[in-house]
Structure formats: structure tokens, C-alpha cells
mmCIF file of C-alpha atoms and ligand atoms in Angstrom:
data_model
loop_
_atom_site.group_PDB
_atom_site.id
_atom_site.type_symbol
_atom_site.label_atom_id
_atom_site.label_comp_id
_atom_site.label_asym_id
_atom_site.label_seq_id
_atom_site.Cartn_x
_atom_site.Cartn_y
_atom_site.Cartn_z
ATOM 1 C CA UNK P 1 7.441 -17.322 -24.480
ATOM 2 C CA UNK P 2 5.897 -18.465 -21.148
ATOM 3 C CA UNK P 3 4.979 -16.056 -18.325
ATOM 4 C CA UNK P 4 5.196 -16.533 -14.543
ATOM 5 C CA UNK P 5 1.744 -16.890 -12.920
ATOM 6 C CA UNK P 6 0.692 -13.438 -11.709
ATOM 7 C CA UNK P 7 1.114 -13.273 -7.899
ATOM 8 C CA UNK P 8 1.128 -10.282 -5.595
ATOM 9 C CA UNK P 9 3.361 -10.074 -2.591
ATOM 10 C CA UNK P 10 4.118 -7.273 -0.123
ATOM 11 C CA UNK P 11 4.812 -6.608 3.500
ATOM 12 C CA UNK P 12 5.043 -4.080 6.305
ATOM 13 C CA UNK P 13 7.552 -4.066 9.216
ATOM 14 C CA UNK P 14 6.020 -4.357 12.757
ATOM 15 C CA UNK P 15 8.008 -1.332 14.010
ATOM 16 C CA UNK P 16 5.137 0.651 15.433
ATOM 17 C CA UNK P 17 3.235 3.806 14.689
ATOM 18 C CA UNK P 18 1.694 2.530 11.533
ATOM 19 C CA UNK P 19 0.853 5.801 9.646
ATOM 20 C CA UNK P 20 -1.036 7.227 6.759
ATOM 21 C CA UNK P 21 2.036 6.803 4.514
ATOM 22 C CA UNK P 22 1.999 3.056 5.138
ATOM 23 C CA UNK P 23 -1.804 3.023 4.478
ATOM 24 C CA UNK P 24 -1.755 5.115 1.260
ATOM 25 C CA UNK P 25 1.566 3.839 -0.151
ATOM 26 C CA UNK P 26 1.019 0.203 0.594
ATOM 27 C CA UNK P 27 -1.959 -1.282 2.607
ATOM 28 C CA UNK P 28 -4.721 0.484 0.613
ATOM 29 C CA UNK P 29 -3.191 -0.878 -2.619
ATOM 30 C CA UNK P 30 -3.049 -4.369 -1.070
ATOM 31 C CA UNK P 31 -6.841 -4.245 -0.641
ATOM 32 C CA UNK P 32 -7.515 -3.053 -4.162
ATOM 33 C CA UNK P 33 -5.366 -5.789 -5.704
ATOM 34 C CA UNK P 34 -6.998 -8.655 -3.761
ATOM 35 C CA UNK P 35 -10.154 -8.441 -5.985
ATOM 36 C CA UNK P 36 -8.404 -9.822 -9.134
ATOM 37 C CA UNK P 37 -5.216 -11.435 -7.922
ATOM 38 C CA UNK P 38 -3.777 -14.165 -5.806
ATOM 39 C CA UNK P 39 -2.068 -12.187 -2.988
ATOM 40 C CA UNK P 40 0.309 -12.879 0.040
ATOM 41 C CA UNK P 41 0.631 -10.121 2.607
ATOM 42 C CA UNK P 42 3.301 -10.548 5.185
ATOM 43 C CA UNK P 43 4.146 -8.871 8.500
ATOM 44 C CA UNK P 44 7.942 -8.780 8.037
ATOM 45 C CA UNK P 45 9.045 -9.256 11.663
ATOM 46 C CA UNK P 46 12.541 -10.249 10.714
ATOM 47 C CA UNK P 47 13.064 -6.996 9.085
ATOM 48 C CA UNK P 48 12.148 -5.302 12.364
ATOM 49 C CA UNK P 49 15.468 -6.483 13.797
ATOM 50 C CA UNK P 50 17.682 -4.630 11.245
ATOM 51 C CA UNK P 51 17.540 -1.179 12.650
ATOM 52 C CA UNK P 52 16.707 -2.113 16.346
ATOM 53 C CA UNK P 53 17.358 -5.590 17.709
ATOM 54 C CA UNK P 54 15.403 -5.572 21.031
ATOM 55 C CA UNK P 55 11.791 -4.657 20.795
ATOM 56 C CA UNK P 56 9.498 -4.079 23.810
ATOM 57 C CA UNK P 57 6.498 -5.634 22.340
ATOM 58 C CA UNK P 58 7.315 -7.279 18.942
ATOM 59 C CA UNK P 59 4.398 -9.812 19.172
ATOM 60 C CA UNK P 60 1.925 -6.882 19.940
ATOM 61 C CA UNK P 61 3.296 -4.902 17.064
ATOM 62 C CA UNK P 62 3.126 -7.897 14.729
ATOM 63 C CA UNK P 63 -0.605 -8.531 15.635
ATOM 64 C CA UNK P 64 -1.291 -4.722 15.082
ATOM 65 C CA UNK P 65 0.007 -4.874 11.523
ATOM 66 C CA UNK P 66 -2.007 -7.931 10.806
ATOM 67 C CA UNK P 67 -5.029 -6.226 12.300
ATOM 68 C CA UNK P 68 -4.522 -3.201 10.090
ATOM 69 C CA UNK P 69 -4.436 -5.443 6.985
ATOM 70 C CA UNK P 70 -7.770 -7.097 8.040
ATOM 71 C CA UNK P 71 -9.458 -3.858 9.288
ATOM 72 C CA UNK P 72 -8.506 -2.177 5.898
ATOM 73 C CA UNK P 73 -10.387 -4.996 4.067
ATOM 74 C CA UNK P 74 -7.887 -7.748 3.259
ATOM 75 C CA UNK P 75 -9.632 -11.184 3.302
ATOM 76 C CA UNK P 76 -7.232 -13.587 5.109
ATOM 77 C CA UNK P 77 -9.284 -16.640 4.127
ATOM 78 C CA UNK P 78 -9.069 -15.879 0.217
ATOM 79 C CA UNK P 79 -5.492 -14.707 0.459
ATOM 80 C CA UNK P 80 -2.612 -15.241 2.800
ATOM 81 C CA UNK P 81 -1.814 -13.089 5.829
ATOM 82 C CA UNK P 82 1.175 -14.261 7.996
ATOM 83 C CA UNK P 83 4.376 -13.246 9.784
ATOM 84 C CA UNK P 84 7.595 -13.698 8.014
ATOM 85 C CA UNK P 85 9.446 -15.593 10.960
ATOM 86 C CA UNK P 86 6.829 -18.306 10.710
ATOM 87 C CA UNK P 87 8.248 -19.451 7.497
ATOM 88 C CA UNK P 88 11.984 -20.455 7.648
ATOM 89 C CA UNK P 89 12.533 -20.236 3.925
ATOM 90 C CA UNK P 90 12.715 -16.409 4.057
ATOM 91 C CA UNK P 91 15.891 -16.534 6.164
ATOM 92 C CA UNK P 92 17.287 -19.517 4.126
ATOM 93 C CA UNK P 93 16.729 -17.899 0.712
ATOM 94 C CA UNK P 94 18.135 -14.600 2.106
ATOM 95 C CA UNK P 95 21.372 -16.375 2.961
ATOM 96 C CA UNK P 96 21.585 -17.679 -0.645
ATOM 97 C CA UNK P 97 20.889 -14.157 -1.920
ATOM 98 C CA UNK P 98 23.576 -12.607 0.323
ATOM 99 C CA UNK P 99 25.984 -14.849 -1.646
ATOM 100 C CA UNK P 100 24.359 -13.841 -5.040
ATOM 101 C CA UNK P 101 24.325 -10.030 -4.233
ATOM 102 C CA UNK P 102 27.431 -7.794 -4.108
ATOM 103 C CA UNK P 103 28.386 -5.581 -1.113
ATOM 104 C CA UNK P 104 28.574 -2.578 -3.489
ATOM 105 C CA UNK P 105 24.871 -3.091 -4.462
ATOM 106 C CA UNK P 106 23.863 -2.868 -0.820
ATOM 107 C CA UNK P 107 26.082 0.068 -0.041
ATOM 108 C CA UNK P 108 24.377 2.072 -2.822
ATOM 109 C CA UNK P 109 20.858 1.847 -1.355
ATOM 110 C CA UNK P 110 19.836 5.341 -0.231
ATOM 111 C CA UNK P 111 17.680 3.856 2.540
ATOM 112 C CA UNK P 112 20.798 2.181 3.980
ATOM 113 C CA UNK P 113 22.710 5.489 3.678
ATOM 114 C CA UNK P 114 19.726 7.356 5.421
ATOM 115 C CA UNK P 115 19.429 4.758 8.226
ATOM 116 C CA UNK P 116 23.092 4.265 8.845
ATOM 117 C CA UNK P 117 24.063 7.899 8.081
ATOM 118 C CA UNK P 118 26.064 9.532 10.745
ATOM 119 C CA UNK P 119 26.783 6.289 12.600
ATOM 120 C CA UNK P 120 30.127 4.410 12.366
ATOM 121 C CA UNK P 121 30.386 0.827 11.244
ATOM 122 C CA UNK P 122 30.442 -0.562 14.757
ATOM 123 C CA UNK P 123 27.030 0.898 15.363
ATOM 124 C CA UNK P 124 25.233 -0.421 12.312
ATOM 125 C CA UNK P 125 23.964 -4.058 12.075
ATOM 126 C CA UNK P 126 25.021 -6.212 9.193
ATOM 127 C CA UNK P 127 21.286 -6.973 8.838
ATOM 128 C CA UNK P 128 20.608 -3.311 7.976
ATOM 129 C CA UNK P 129 23.119 -3.551 5.052
ATOM 130 C CA UNK P 130 21.627 -6.968 3.901
ATOM 131 C CA UNK P 131 17.978 -5.739 4.362
ATOM 132 C CA UNK P 132 17.265 -5.734 0.598
ATOM 133 C CA UNK P 133 18.559 -9.256 0.250
ATOM 134 C CA UNK P 134 16.023 -10.508 2.767
ATOM 135 C CA UNK P 135 13.343 -8.284 0.995
ATOM 136 C CA UNK P 136 14.382 -9.994 -2.449
ATOM 137 C CA UNK P 137 13.859 -13.466 -0.459
ATOM 138 C CA UNK P 138 10.501 -12.439 0.853
ATOM 139 C CA UNK P 139 9.210 -11.774 -2.716
ATOM 140 C CA UNK P 140 11.047 -14.423 -4.707
ATOM 141 C CA UNK P 141 10.349 -17.289 -2.236
ATOM 142 C CA UNK P 142 6.853 -17.216 -3.665
ATOM 143 C CA UNK P 143 8.030 -16.322 -7.105
ATOM 144 C CA UNK P 144 5.793 -13.288 -6.851
ATOM 145 C CA UNK P 145 5.492 -11.043 -9.929
ATOM 146 C CA UNK P 146 3.946 -7.823 -8.645
ATOM 147 C CA UNK P 147 4.782 -5.899 -5.497
ATOM 148 C CA UNK P 148 2.694 -2.901 -4.301
ATOM 149 C CA UNK P 149 4.927 -0.598 -2.330
ATOM 150 C CA UNK P 150 5.464 3.187 -1.550
ATOM 151 C CA UNK P 151 7.974 5.056 -3.701
ATOM 152 C CA UNK P 152 10.620 4.804 -1.054
ATOM 153 C CA UNK P 153 11.004 1.065 -1.863
ATOM 154 C CA UNK P 154 11.508 1.481 -5.597
ATOM 155 C CA UNK P 155 15.344 1.165 -5.401
ATOM 156 C CA UNK P 156 15.027 -2.055 -3.310
ATOM 157 C CA UNK P 157 12.739 -3.612 -5.849
ATOM 158 C CA UNK P 158 15.263 -2.735 -8.669
ATOM 159 C CA UNK P 159 17.850 -4.661 -6.441
ATOM 160 C CA UNK P 160 15.323 -7.670 -6.175
ATOM 161 C CA UNK P 161 15.375 -7.711 -10.091
ATOM 162 C CA UNK P 162 19.184 -7.604 -10.085
ATOM 163 C CA UNK P 163 19.394 -10.486 -7.677
ATOM 164 C CA UNK P 164 16.745 -12.544 -9.622
ATOM 165 C CA UNK P 165 18.611 -11.890 -12.832
ATOM 166 C CA UNK P 166 22.111 -12.791 -11.454
ATOM 167 C CA UNK P 167 20.743 -15.936 -9.888
ATOM 168 C CA UNK P 168 19.042 -16.921 -13.242
ATOM 169 C CA UNK P 169 22.234 -16.309 -15.212
ATOM 170 C CA UNK P 170 24.665 -17.858 -12.662
ATOM 171 C CA UNK P 171 22.776 -20.970 -12.182
ATOM 172 C CA UNK P 172 21.261 -21.174 -15.733
ATOM 173 C CA UNK P 173 22.814 -24.527 -16.450
ATOM 174 C CA UNK P 174 21.631 -26.078 -13.255
ATOM 175 C CA UNK P 175 18.061 -24.581 -13.681
ATOM 176 C CA UNK P 176 17.838 -26.369 -17.055
ATOM 177 C CA UNK P 177 19.565 -29.518 -15.831
ATOM 178 C CA UNK P 178 17.037 -29.928 -12.884
ATOM 179 C CA UNK P 179 14.185 -29.306 -15.195
ATOM 180 C CA UNK P 180 13.050 -26.083 -13.556
ATOM 181 C CA UNK P 181 12.408 -22.600 -14.776
ATOM 182 C CA UNK P 182 10.608 -21.155 -17.846
ATOM 183 C CA UNK P 183 11.712 -19.219 -20.954
ATOM 184 C CA UNK P 184 10.798 -15.481 -20.648
ATOM 185 C CA UNK P 185 11.947 -12.290 -22.268
ATOM 186 C CA UNK P 186 13.860 -9.746 -20.221
ATOM 187 C CA UNK P 187 13.710 -6.625 -22.451
ATOM 188 C CA UNK P 188 14.357 -8.281 -25.895
ATOM 189 C CA UNK P 189 16.589 -11.009 -24.594
ATOM 190 C CA UNK P 190 15.164 -14.573 -24.228
ATOM 191 C CA UNK P 191 16.168 -15.946 -20.838
ATOM 192 C CA UNK P 192 15.583 -19.340 -19.117
ATOM 193 C CA UNK P 193 14.490 -17.996 -15.748
ATOM 194 C CA UNK P 194 13.703 -19.670 -12.385
ATOM 195 C CA UNK P 195 12.847 -16.301 -10.701
ATOM 196 C CA UNK P 196 10.629 -13.687 -12.240
ATOM 197 C CA UNK P 197 11.558 -9.979 -12.852
ATOM 198 C CA UNK P 198 9.155 -8.464 -10.311
ATOM 199 C CA UNK P 199 7.102 -5.343 -11.319
ATOM 200 C CA UNK P 200 6.816 -2.594 -8.605
ATOM 201 C CA UNK P 201 3.338 -1.172 -8.264
ATOM 202 C CA UNK P 202 3.838 2.361 -7.138
ATOM 203 C CA UNK P 203 1.205 4.593 -8.695
ATOM 204 C CA UNK P 204 -1.428 6.988 -7.361
ATOM 205 C CA UNK P 205 -1.375 10.643 -6.294
ATOM 206 C CA UNK P 206 0.521 9.983 -2.999
ATOM 207 C CA UNK P 207 3.243 7.460 -3.748
ATOM 208 C CA UNK P 208 5.361 9.026 -1.177
ATOM 209 C CA UNK P 209 3.368 10.708 1.720
ATOM 210 C CA UNK P 210 5.516 13.450 3.377
ATOM 211 C CA UNK P 211 6.013 14.541 6.975
ATOM 212 C CA UNK P 212 3.349 16.973 7.983
ATOM 213 C CA UNK P 213 6.171 19.111 9.615
ATOM 214 C CA UNK P 214 8.537 19.098 6.641
ATOM 215 C CA UNK P 215 7.275 18.484 3.179
ATOM 216 C CA UNK P 216 10.802 17.358 2.054
ATOM 217 C CA UNK P 217 11.050 14.381 4.410
ATOM 218 C CA UNK P 218 8.817 11.204 4.003
ATOM 219 C CA UNK P 219 6.199 10.458 6.632
ATOM 220 C CA UNK P 220 7.914 7.925 8.846
ATOM 221 C CA UNK P 221 7.329 5.644 11.838
ATOM 222 C CA UNK P 222 10.751 6.506 13.229
ATOM 223 C CA UNK P 223 10.357 10.376 13.108
ATOM 224 C CA UNK P 224 10.720 11.524 16.704
ATOM 225 C CA UNK P 225 7.889 14.082 16.197
ATOM 226 C CA UNK P 226 4.539 12.443 16.446
ATOM 227 C CA UNK P 227 2.932 15.640 14.856
ATOM 228 C CA UNK P 228 4.887 14.651 11.608
ATOM 229 C CA UNK P 229 2.516 11.771 10.896
ATOM 230 C CA UNK P 230 -1.085 10.631 11.227
ATOM 231 C CA UNK P 231 -1.041 7.217 12.940
ATOM 232 C CA UNK P 232 -3.748 4.677 12.035
ATOM 233 C CA UNK P 233 -4.484 4.461 15.727
ATOM 234 C CA UNK P 234 -5.111 8.294 16.167
ATOM 235 C CA UNK P 235 -8.501 9.349 17.292
ATOM 236 C CA UNK P 236 -10.582 12.070 15.393
ATOM 237 C CA UNK P 237 -9.328 14.780 17.713
ATOM 238 C CA UNK P 238 -5.679 13.966 17.293
ATOM 239 C CA UNK P 239 -6.003 13.825 13.397
ATOM 240 C CA UNK P 240 -7.701 17.180 13.517
ATOM 241 C CA UNK P 241 -4.909 18.688 15.606
ATOM 242 C CA UNK P 242 -2.182 17.292 13.515
ATOM 243 C CA UNK P 243 -3.715 18.575 10.230
ATOM 244 C CA UNK P 244 -4.408 22.013 11.685
ATOM 245 C CA UNK P 245 -0.820 22.244 12.860
ATOM 246 C CA UNK P 246 0.555 20.891 9.467
ATOM 247 C CA UNK P 247 3.152 23.062 8.057
ATOM 248 C CA UNK P 248 1.965 25.167 4.991
ATOM 249 C CA UNK P 249 3.060 28.205 3.130
ATOM 250 C CA UNK P 250 1.117 31.664 3.205
ATOM 251 C CA UNK P 251 -0.292 31.265 -0.285
ATOM 252 C CA UNK P 252 -3.747 29.719 -1.137
ATOM 253 C CA UNK P 253 -4.119 26.691 -3.334
ATOM 254 C CA UNK P 254 -3.314 26.887 -6.989
ATOM 255 C CA UNK P 255 -5.847 25.966 -9.620
ATOM 256 C CA UNK P 256 -3.598 23.523 -11.463
ATOM 257 C CA UNK P 257 -1.186 20.814 -10.173
ATOM 258 C CA UNK P 258 1.729 22.767 -11.926
ATOM 259 C CA UNK P 259 1.273 25.456 -9.276
ATOM 260 C CA UNK P 260 2.187 22.919 -6.507
ATOM 261 C CA UNK P 261 5.820 22.810 -7.843
ATOM 262 C CA UNK P 262 8.326 24.171 -5.244
ATOM 263 C CA UNK P 263 5.628 23.982 -2.582
ATOM 264 C CA UNK P 264 6.216 20.647 -0.942
ATOM 265 C CA UNK P 265 3.773 21.036 2.000
ATOM 266 C CA UNK P 266 0.913 22.216 -0.149
ATOM 267 C CA UNK P 267 1.685 19.421 -2.620
ATOM 268 C CA UNK P 268 1.707 16.861 0.094
ATOM 269 C CA UNK P 269 -1.722 17.915 1.506
ATOM 270 C CA UNK P 270 -3.310 17.970 -1.847
ATOM 271 C CA UNK P 271 -1.795 14.485 -2.650
ATOM 272 C CA UNK P 272 -3.200 13.116 0.539
ATOM 273 C CA UNK P 273 -6.650 14.492 -0.172
ATOM 274 C CA UNK P 274 -6.547 13.080 -3.681
ATOM 275 C CA UNK P 275 -5.500 9.736 -2.478
ATOM 276 C CA UNK P 276 -8.099 9.523 0.258
ATOM 277 C CA UNK P 277 -10.815 10.581 -2.035
ATOM 278 C CA UNK P 278 -9.611 8.358 -4.961
ATOM 279 C CA UNK P 279 -9.283 11.508 -7.073
ATOM 280 C CA UNK P 280 -6.518 13.117 -8.980
ATOM 281 C CA UNK P 281 -4.659 16.333 -7.692
ATOM 282 C CA UNK P 282 -6.135 18.074 -10.737
ATOM 283 C CA UNK P 283 -9.787 17.121 -9.495
ATOM 284 C CA UNK P 284 -9.010 18.319 -6.080
ATOM 285 C CA UNK P 285 -7.588 21.631 -7.204
ATOM 286 C CA UNK P 286 -10.642 22.004 -9.513
ATOM 287 C CA UNK P 287 -12.761 22.104 -6.303
ATOM 288 C CA UNK P 288 -10.332 23.921 -4.006
ATOM 289 C CA UNK P 289 -8.135 26.045 -6.205
ATOM 290 C CA UNK P 290 -7.927 29.685 -4.966
ATOM 291 C CA UNK P 291 -9.049 28.680 -1.522
ATOM 292 C CA UNK P 292 -6.952 29.293 1.551
ATOM 293 C CA UNK P 293 -5.659 26.465 3.786
ATOM 294 C CA UNK P 294 -8.121 27.678 6.479
ATOM 295 C CA UNK P 295 -10.855 26.193 4.121
ATOM 296 C CA UNK P 296 -8.977 23.196 2.708
ATOM 297 C CA UNK P 297 -7.588 21.832 6.114
ATOM 298 C CA UNK P 298 -11.132 21.389 7.671
ATOM 299 C CA UNK P 299 -12.238 19.462 4.617
ATOM 300 C CA UNK P 300 -9.097 17.299 4.655
ATOM 301 C CA UNK P 301 -9.667 16.663 8.359
ATOM 302 C CA UNK P 302 -13.275 15.520 7.672
ATOM 303 C CA UNK P 303 -12.252 13.311 4.848
ATOM 304 C CA UNK P 304 -9.263 11.773 6.744
ATOM 305 C CA UNK P 305 -11.462 10.991 9.755
ATOM 306 C CA UNK P 306 -14.201 9.463 7.685
ATOM 307 C CA UNK P 307 -11.779 7.155 5.965
ATOM 308 C CA UNK P 308 -9.572 6.314 8.941
ATOM 309 C CA UNK P 309 -12.057 6.074 11.860
ATOM 310 C CA UNK P 310 -13.757 2.753 10.781
ATOM 311 C CA UNK P 311 -10.259 1.156 10.231
ATOM 312 C CA UNK P 312 -9.105 2.410 13.673
ATOM 313 C CA UNK P 313 -12.174 1.111 15.402
ATOM 314 C CA UNK P 314 -11.828 -2.337 13.683
ATOM 315 C CA UNK P 315 -8.132 -2.491 14.584
ATOM 316 C CA UNK P 316 -8.907 -1.909 18.253
ATOM 317 C CA UNK P 317 -11.546 -4.537 18.137
ATOM 318 C CA UNK P 318 -9.153 -7.022 16.385
ATOM 319 C CA UNK P 319 -6.151 -6.365 18.622
ATOM 320 C CA UNK P 320 -8.414 -6.887 21.666
ATOM 321 C CA UNK P 321 -8.725 -10.521 20.836
ATOM 322 C CA UNK P 322 -5.278 -11.875 20.260
ATOM 323 C CA UNK P 323 -6.201 -15.439 19.955
ATOM 324 C CA UNK P 324 -8.274 -14.630 16.722
ATOM 325 C CA UNK P 325 -5.413 -12.700 15.131
ATOM 326 C CA UNK P 326 -2.877 -15.411 16.145
ATOM 327 C CA UNK P 327 -5.078 -18.143 14.610
ATOM 328 C CA UNK P 328 -5.319 -16.115 11.267
ATOM 329 C CA UNK P 329 -1.375 -15.674 11.260
ATOM 330 C CA UNK P 330 -0.919 -19.342 12.015
ATOM 331 C CA UNK P 331 -3.227 -20.533 9.299
ATOM 332 C CA UNK P 332 -1.592 -18.084 6.896
ATOM 333 C CA UNK P 333 1.866 -19.221 8.021
ATOM 334 C CA UNK P 334 0.990 -22.802 7.248
ATOM 335 C CA UNK P 335 -0.289 -22.085 3.736
ATOM 336 C CA UNK P 336 2.644 -19.780 3.033
ATOM 337 C CA UNK P 337 5.122 -22.410 4.281
ATOM 338 C CA UNK P 338 3.647 -25.059 1.820
ATOM 339 C CA UNK P 339 4.281 -22.731 -1.106
ATOM 340 C CA UNK P 340 7.740 -21.669 0.163
ATOM 341 C CA UNK P 341 8.925 -25.312 0.699
ATOM 342 C CA UNK P 342 8.169 -25.971 -2.940
ATOM 343 C CA UNK P 343 10.485 -23.097 -4.053
ATOM 344 C CA UNK P 344 13.185 -24.020 -1.392
ATOM 345 C CA UNK P 345 13.302 -27.660 -2.627
ATOM 346 C CA UNK P 346 13.907 -26.600 -6.161
ATOM 347 C CA UNK P 347 16.401 -23.970 -5.167
ATOM 348 C CA UNK P 348 18.377 -26.539 -3.122
ATOM 349 C CA UNK P 349 18.273 -28.799 -6.145
ATOM 350 C CA UNK P 350 19.464 -25.985 -8.441
ATOM 351 C CA UNK P 351 22.350 -25.053 -6.107
ATOM 352 C CA UNK P 352 23.357 -28.645 -5.587
ATOM 353 C CA UNK P 353 22.745 -29.085 -1.853
ATOM 354 C CA UNK P 354 22.589 -32.663 -0.970
ATOM 355 C CA UNK P 355 19.313 -33.785 0.471
HETATM 356 N N1 LIG F 401 5.673 8.071 3.664
HETATM 357 C C1 LIG F 401 5.375 6.938 2.935
HETATM 358 N N2 LIG F 401 4.648 7.185 1.778
HETATM 359 C C2 LIG F 401 4.148 6.174 1.073
HETATM 360 N N3 LIG F 401 4.470 4.849 1.459
HETATM 361 C C3 LIG F 401 5.191 4.637 2.444
HETATM 362 N N4 LIG F 401 5.624 3.543 3.117
HETATM 363 C C4 LIG F 401 6.324 3.814 4.163
HETATM 364 N N5 LIG F 401 6.305 5.083 4.434
HETATM 365 C C5 LIG F 401 5.687 5.622 3.256
HETATM 366 C C6 LIG F 401 5.325 2.188 2.512
HETATM 367 O O1 LIG F 401 4.835 1.292 3.576
HETATM 368 C C7 LIG F 401 5.295 0.090 3.346
HETATM 369 C C8 LIG F 401 5.718 -0.545 4.556
HETATM 370 O O2 LIG F 401 6.847 0.221 5.023
HETATM 371 P P1 LIG F 401 7.815 -0.482 6.126
HETATM 372 O O3 LIG F 401 7.191 -0.180 7.376
HETATM 373 O O4 LIG F 401 8.004 -1.822 5.914
HETATM 374 O O5 LIG F 401 9.091 0.218 6.049
HETATM 375 P P2 LIG F 401 9.505 1.739 5.820
HETATM 376 O O6 LIG F 401 9.402 2.186 4.415
HETATM 377 O O7 LIG F 401 10.867 1.803 6.439
HETATM 378 O O8 LIG F 401 8.458 2.590 6.674
HETATM 379 P P3 LIG F 401 8.761 3.727 7.611
HETATM 380 O O9 LIG F 401 7.409 4.286 8.133
HETATM 381 O O10 LIG F 401 9.521 4.780 6.911
HETATM 382 O O11 LIG F 401 9.492 3.195 8.856
HETATM 383 P P4 LIG F 401 10.726 3.644 9.432
HETATM 384 O O12 LIG F 401 10.678 4.969 10.035
HETATM 385 O O13 LIG F 401 11.033 2.597 10.506
HETATM 386 O O14 LIG F 401 11.812 3.588 8.365
HETATM 387 C C9 LIG F 401 6.251 0.079 2.205
HETATM 388 O O15 LIG F 401 5.630 -0.398 0.955
HETATM 389 C C10 LIG F 401 6.642 1.502 2.138
HETATM 390 O O16 LIG F 401 7.030 1.848 0.733
#
């Protein structure tokens, strides 16, 4: 059996307020993975239109995400950093996947239900429903095999696998006839596949960073309360204020992770500490178990500032020179496009479009 060549792909939407959840759930993993892998990291600007069509400064937000990637340590020369709209194949493949996927698959997505919840169908864009189809296209356009994301994206990646599998099955005769695809195993089943079954990479002590105001809600760019999240552009004083004000319960820290069950706010702060210090929650509790939050919070503030301040400073420097960031994105876009065009030519052949 053959295997698809390992390739890492992921992206972040330029929708403002890049926060600690985006950093720990996604960007930090991007940095770690670049050491041993071929990686493509995208600023998914077309996704930014799904929830809100008109943006005051989409270009500025796009540059800010690219700056966050680079300031966090991604090397845009060795790997590819680009914005999605620079490569037409994303939208073209998404259209094909809209025809592969079923409406019911999209309607079952919890993120769609959360974002569309409470609105009537006249108020919700068709793009929001089809978001996972564009996400599948982003990944499969490069036939990527591994996708580092936060836990909130797990269901979308399962859908990406469903779309890949349905495409492979529906077009199996044409994939063979055109001489594309490889023989892989899906479970125990041998399959002749054009698209790989992507593997989500969702591990670590903080796969879903929660709001600082409510430990049952994920930290999110769109939360109206700025106190709910630590933004990557926050200064040390603001980070300190937000952690001091973070909701907790009256008990001190337990000595074992088991003791965090049913205490979402405590669990979240310990998870953030663990992720920022590259430790497990058990390690953190070995140091702080039995202590009050009045001791733990200042330690967390010191740690968060020491990790984030250099990134914030570098992001400010990079966003101050737009021509430099734009040149990086242009170069990345050209290299991404060359790879994407190869896939799109083959996909057009498989489907039977006349060229
Ligand atoms: N709270 C989180 N914890 C861990 N990972 C997270 N991610 C987002 N929030 C958390 C991960 O960040 C990556 C980029 O996310 P995105 O901006 O493309 O989309 P999102 O998941 O919709 O992010 P937000 O902050 O929640 O934005 P809004 O409020 O606009 O919906 C993804 O890998 C995501 O898992």
C-alpha cells in the first residue's frame, strides 16, 4: 500500500482579536510542526466573509495574522505563508465539494448551529452553511495529510474526511482512468484514493482554551467582552488585569488533575499554564496544588507575559512595514498556486471538464 506524502496545512481567519486560544490551539503547533515537515499556513480571508460580509480593514487583519505566524516563529522561506484569496483553486475546489457534500452534513455542524443560532434563514449567509466545504477545499487542494487545529475544529475535519471519501468513491473509475490516485487503506478497506484521509492534530493540555469570564464557553474573537480573552496584541498591564479579573471558584488548586473536574474556570487556567510552560496539568498541580488563586494568578501572569510579550513586540514591528509582509504573502501565494494548479488540473480531468 502506498501513502500520501506527509504535508501539514492549517489556517486562521483574519477576523480580528487574535487571542491566546488561537495561539495555543493552532499557531504554536504550526511552529512546532515546521521543524520536521513540509508546511503550508494560510490566512483564510475568504472564510472571513462567511459570518460578516463587509470588513473595515480586511487587508490590515490579513497582514496581522501573517505577522502573528512569523512573529511566533514560522519561517516563510522554508514553508509557505499566504492568503487564501490569492489562490483561485480554493474557491474552485470548494464549489466542486459543495456538489459532493450533502446539505444535511453541513446542517449538523455544531459551529454552524452556534453561529446561526437564534437567527432566521434570511439573516444567515449560504457561505456560513458551506464553510466546512471551503475548509475541506483549503486542505485537500494541497492533498495535505495533517491539520493542526483547536478542538473546536474537530467536527469540520471529520467532514473533510467524509468529503474526500465520497469524492474518491464517486469518481473512482475516472481517477483510475485518468491515471491518478494511489492505493491506500481506509480502516481495513483498500481504496484507490485521489484525496488523503486527513489526520487532525489536536493534542496538548489546552486543546480548547475557554473564556476567562465563563469556563464553559470557548475563548473567541467574537465574544463581546474583551475581558473574556487575552489578545496577542495586549500589553503586559492588560494581560495582568484580565488574568486578575478571570473568574474562579472559592477553592484553592487541587493536587491532582482529577480535582479539576466540575471546576471549568480552574481547569482552564491550569490548562493555559500547562500549555504555556510546555508541561502537563499534573506537573503544574505538583507545583501549585493546595495554593490559592491569589498565588497562582500572579505566576500565570508572569508566565503569559514572558511568552507573549516578544511575539506582540515582533507583530507590532512586522505590521509597521506592510510592504515586507505583502512581499512574503505574494511569494507564498505564488508557490501555493503552483501546487494548487497541479491538483486542480488533475481534478478537472477526473471530473471530465473539457480544457
Ligand atoms: N478557544 C480556542 N481554543 C483553542 N483553539 C482555538 N481556536 C480558536 N479558538 C480556540 C483555533 O484557532 C484556529 C483558528 O481559528 P479561526 O480564527 O480560523 O476560527 P474560529 O475557530 O472560529 O476562531 P474564533 O476565535 O472562535 O473566532 P470567532 O469568534 O470569529 O468564531 C483554529 O485551529 C481553531 O481551532
